Structures are given as C-alpha cells and as structure tokens.
Short mmCIF file of N, CA and C in Angstrom, two decimals:
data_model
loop_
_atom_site.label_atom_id
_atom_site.label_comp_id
_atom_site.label_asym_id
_atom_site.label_seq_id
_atom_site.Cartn_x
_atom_site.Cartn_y
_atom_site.Cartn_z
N UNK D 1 96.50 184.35 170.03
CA UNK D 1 95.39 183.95 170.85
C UNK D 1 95.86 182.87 171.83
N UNK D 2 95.29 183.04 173.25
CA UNK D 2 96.22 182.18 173.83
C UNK D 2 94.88 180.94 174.07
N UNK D 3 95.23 179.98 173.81
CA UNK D 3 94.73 178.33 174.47
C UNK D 3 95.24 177.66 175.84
N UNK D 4 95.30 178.76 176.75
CA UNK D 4 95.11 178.29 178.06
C UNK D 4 94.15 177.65 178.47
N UNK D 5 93.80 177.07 179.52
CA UNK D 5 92.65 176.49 180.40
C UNK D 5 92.24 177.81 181.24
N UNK D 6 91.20 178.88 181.20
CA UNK D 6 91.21 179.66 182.29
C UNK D 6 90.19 178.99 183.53
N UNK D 7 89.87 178.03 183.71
CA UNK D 7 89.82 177.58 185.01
C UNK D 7 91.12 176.82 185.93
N UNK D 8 90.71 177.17 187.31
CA UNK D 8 91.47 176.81 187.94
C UNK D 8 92.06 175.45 187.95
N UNK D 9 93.38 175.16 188.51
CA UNK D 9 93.94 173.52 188.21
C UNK D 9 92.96 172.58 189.65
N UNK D 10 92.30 171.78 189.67
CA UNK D 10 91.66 171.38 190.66
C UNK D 10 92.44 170.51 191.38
N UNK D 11 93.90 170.31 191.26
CA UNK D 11 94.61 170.04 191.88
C UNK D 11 95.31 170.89 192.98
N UNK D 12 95.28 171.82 192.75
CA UNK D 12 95.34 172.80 193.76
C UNK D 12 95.05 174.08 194.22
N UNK D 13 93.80 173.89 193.74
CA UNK D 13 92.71 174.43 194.37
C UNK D 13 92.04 174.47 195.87
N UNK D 14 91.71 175.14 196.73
CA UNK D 14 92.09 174.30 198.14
C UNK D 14 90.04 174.19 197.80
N UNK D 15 90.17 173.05 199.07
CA UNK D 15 88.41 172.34 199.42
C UNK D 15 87.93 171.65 198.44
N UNK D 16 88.74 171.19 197.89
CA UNK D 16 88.41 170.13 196.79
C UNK D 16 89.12 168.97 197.13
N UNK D 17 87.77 167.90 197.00
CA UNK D 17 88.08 166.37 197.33
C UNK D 17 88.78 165.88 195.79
N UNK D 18 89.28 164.58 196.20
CA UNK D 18 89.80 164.04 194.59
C UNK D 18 88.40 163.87 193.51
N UNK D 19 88.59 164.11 192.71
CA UNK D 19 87.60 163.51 191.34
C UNK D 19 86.79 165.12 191.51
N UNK D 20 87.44 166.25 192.25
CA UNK D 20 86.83 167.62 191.97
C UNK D 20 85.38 168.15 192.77
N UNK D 21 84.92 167.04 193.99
CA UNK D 21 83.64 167.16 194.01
C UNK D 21 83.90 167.87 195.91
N UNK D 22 82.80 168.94 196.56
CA UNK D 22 83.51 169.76 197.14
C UNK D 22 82.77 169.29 198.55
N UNK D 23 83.47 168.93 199.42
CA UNK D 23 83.23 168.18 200.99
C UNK D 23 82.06 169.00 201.57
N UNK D 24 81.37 168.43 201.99
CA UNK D 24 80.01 169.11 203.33
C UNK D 24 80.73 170.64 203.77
N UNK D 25 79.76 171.61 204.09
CA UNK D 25 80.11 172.97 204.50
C UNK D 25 80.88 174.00 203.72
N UNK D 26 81.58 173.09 202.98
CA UNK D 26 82.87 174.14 202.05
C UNK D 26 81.77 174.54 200.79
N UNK D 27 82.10 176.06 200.29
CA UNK D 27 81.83 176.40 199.63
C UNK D 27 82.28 176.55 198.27
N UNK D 28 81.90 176.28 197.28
CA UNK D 28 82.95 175.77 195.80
C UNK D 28 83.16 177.43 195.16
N UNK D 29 84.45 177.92 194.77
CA UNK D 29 84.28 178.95 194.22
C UNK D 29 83.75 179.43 193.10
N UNK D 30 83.94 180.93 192.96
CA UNK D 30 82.89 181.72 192.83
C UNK D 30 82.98 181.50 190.84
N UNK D 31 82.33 181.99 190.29
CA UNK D 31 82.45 181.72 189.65
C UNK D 31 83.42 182.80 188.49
N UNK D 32 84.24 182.45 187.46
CA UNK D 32 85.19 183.15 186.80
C UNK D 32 84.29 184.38 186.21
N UNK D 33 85.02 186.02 185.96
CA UNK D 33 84.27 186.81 185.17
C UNK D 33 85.48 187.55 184.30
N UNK D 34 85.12 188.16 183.29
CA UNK D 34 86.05 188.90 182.46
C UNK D 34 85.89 190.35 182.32
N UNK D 35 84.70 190.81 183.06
CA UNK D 35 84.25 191.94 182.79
C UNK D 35 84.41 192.15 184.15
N UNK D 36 84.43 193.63 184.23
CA UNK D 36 84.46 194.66 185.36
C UNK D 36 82.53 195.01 185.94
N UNK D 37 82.26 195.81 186.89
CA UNK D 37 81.01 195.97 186.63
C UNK D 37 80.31 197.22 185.83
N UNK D 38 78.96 197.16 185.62
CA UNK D 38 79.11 198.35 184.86
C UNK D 38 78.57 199.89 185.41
N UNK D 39 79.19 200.12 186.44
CA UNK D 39 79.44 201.69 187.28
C UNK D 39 78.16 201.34 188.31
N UNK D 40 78.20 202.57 188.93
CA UNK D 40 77.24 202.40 189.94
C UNK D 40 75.59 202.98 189.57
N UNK D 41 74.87 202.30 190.22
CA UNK D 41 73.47 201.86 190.05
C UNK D 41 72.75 203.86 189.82
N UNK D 42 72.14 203.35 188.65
CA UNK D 42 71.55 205.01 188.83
C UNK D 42 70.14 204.41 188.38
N UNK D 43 68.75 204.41 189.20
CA UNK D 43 67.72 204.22 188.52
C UNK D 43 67.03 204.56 187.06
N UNK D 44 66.10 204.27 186.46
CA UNK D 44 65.80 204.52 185.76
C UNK D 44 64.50 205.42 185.88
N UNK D 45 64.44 206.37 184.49
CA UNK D 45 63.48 207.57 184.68
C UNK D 45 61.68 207.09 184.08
N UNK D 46 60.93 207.26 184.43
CA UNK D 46 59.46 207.08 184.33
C UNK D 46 59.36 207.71 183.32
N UNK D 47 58.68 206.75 182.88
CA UNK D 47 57.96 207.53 181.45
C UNK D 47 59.01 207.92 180.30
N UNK D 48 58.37 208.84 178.99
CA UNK D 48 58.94 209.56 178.18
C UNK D 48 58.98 211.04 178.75
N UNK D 49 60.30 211.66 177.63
CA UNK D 49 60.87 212.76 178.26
C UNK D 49 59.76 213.87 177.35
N UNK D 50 59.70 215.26 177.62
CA UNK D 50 58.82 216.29 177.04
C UNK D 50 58.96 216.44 175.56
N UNK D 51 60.41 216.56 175.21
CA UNK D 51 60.64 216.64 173.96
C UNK D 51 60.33 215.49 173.41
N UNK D 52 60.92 214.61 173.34
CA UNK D 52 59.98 213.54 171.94
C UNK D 52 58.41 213.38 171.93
N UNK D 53 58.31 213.42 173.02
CA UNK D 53 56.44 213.39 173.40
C UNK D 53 55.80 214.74 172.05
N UNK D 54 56.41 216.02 172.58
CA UNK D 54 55.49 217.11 172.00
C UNK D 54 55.94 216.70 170.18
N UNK D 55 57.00 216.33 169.70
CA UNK D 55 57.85 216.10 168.58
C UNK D 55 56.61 214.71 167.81
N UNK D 56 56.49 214.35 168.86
CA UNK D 56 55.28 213.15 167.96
C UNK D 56 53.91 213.16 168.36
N UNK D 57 53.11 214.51 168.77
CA UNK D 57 51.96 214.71 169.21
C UNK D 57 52.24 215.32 167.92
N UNK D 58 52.94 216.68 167.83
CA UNK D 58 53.36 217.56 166.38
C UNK D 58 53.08 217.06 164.97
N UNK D 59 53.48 216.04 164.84
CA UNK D 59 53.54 215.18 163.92
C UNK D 59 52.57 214.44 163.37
N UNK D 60 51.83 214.14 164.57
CA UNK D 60 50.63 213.46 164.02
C UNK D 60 49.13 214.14 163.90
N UNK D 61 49.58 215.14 164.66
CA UNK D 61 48.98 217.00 163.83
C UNK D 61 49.20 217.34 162.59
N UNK D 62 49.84 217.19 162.45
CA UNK D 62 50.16 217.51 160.82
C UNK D 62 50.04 216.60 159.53
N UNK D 63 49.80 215.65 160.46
CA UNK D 63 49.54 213.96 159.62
C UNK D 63 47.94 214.85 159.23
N UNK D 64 47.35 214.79 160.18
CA UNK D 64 45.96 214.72 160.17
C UNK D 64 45.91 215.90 159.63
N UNK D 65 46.58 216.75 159.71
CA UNK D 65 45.79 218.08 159.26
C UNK D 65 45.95 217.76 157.40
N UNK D 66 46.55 217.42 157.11
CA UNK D 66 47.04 216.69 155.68
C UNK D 66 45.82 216.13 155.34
N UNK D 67 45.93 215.12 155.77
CA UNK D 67 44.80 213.98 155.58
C UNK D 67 43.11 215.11 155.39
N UNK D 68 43.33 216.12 156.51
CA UNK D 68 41.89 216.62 156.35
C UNK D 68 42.23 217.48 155.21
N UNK D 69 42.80 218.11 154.87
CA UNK D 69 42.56 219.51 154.07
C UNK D 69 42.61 218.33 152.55
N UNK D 70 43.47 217.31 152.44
CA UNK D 70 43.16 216.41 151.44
C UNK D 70 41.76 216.11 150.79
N UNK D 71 40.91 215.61 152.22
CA UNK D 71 39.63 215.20 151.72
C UNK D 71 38.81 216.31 151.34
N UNK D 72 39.12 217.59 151.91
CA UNK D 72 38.58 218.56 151.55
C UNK D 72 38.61 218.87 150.33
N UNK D 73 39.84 219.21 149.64
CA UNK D 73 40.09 218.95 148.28
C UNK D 73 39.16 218.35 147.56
N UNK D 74 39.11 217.13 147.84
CA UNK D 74 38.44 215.84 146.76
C UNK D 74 37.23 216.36 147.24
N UNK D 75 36.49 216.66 147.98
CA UNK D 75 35.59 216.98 147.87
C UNK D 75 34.60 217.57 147.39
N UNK D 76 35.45 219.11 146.73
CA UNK D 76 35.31 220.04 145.77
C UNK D 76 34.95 219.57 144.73
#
C-alpha cells in the first residue's frame, strides 16, 4: 500500500502564493478524482415495465381469490 501524499506539492504548483493561498483572477485547481466517468448519459425510463406490473396485479388475484373462497369455506 503506498503512503504517498496524492495531492499536489504546493511548492510547485504554478498560481500559488506562499502559505498556499491563490492570487486575484487565478483559478485554484480542479479538484483530484480516481474514478473514470460512468459512460454516457442514457435517460431514465417512466414508470414500471409490463411484466412485473401484470406479475403483481396476478398475484394479488390470487391473494384475494384465496382469501375469498376461504371465507366461503368458514362459512359453510
């Protein structure tokens, strides 16, 4: 594992005054990253898709149909 400093040496760094602090107009750099980005932008889709939708309408058809033919039962 390495124990480098990964910021820059602010000694020579250019647009930096002494004690690190960065003169009128100059812009201080950007800031360090380790990651790449993550691909190019693809929106996102509205809503839920058909299949899980009908998969848990299904389901809770069958919940209920349970539940009814149950009480029916006890009813007897």
């Amino acid at each position: 594992m390495r124990t480098d400093n990964p910021d820059p040496d602010p000694r020579t760094t250019p647009g930096l005054e002494p004690g690190g602090s960065v003169p009128p107009g100059e812009t201080p750099p950007g800031e360090a990253s380790t990651t790449s980005g993550a691909g190019p932008y693809r929106p996102l889709k509205r809503g839920w898709g058909k299949g899980p939708l009908v998969i848990i309408v299904a389901l809770a058809v069958l919940v209920a149909l349970f539940f009814l033919a149950y009480g029916i039962v006890l009813a007897l």
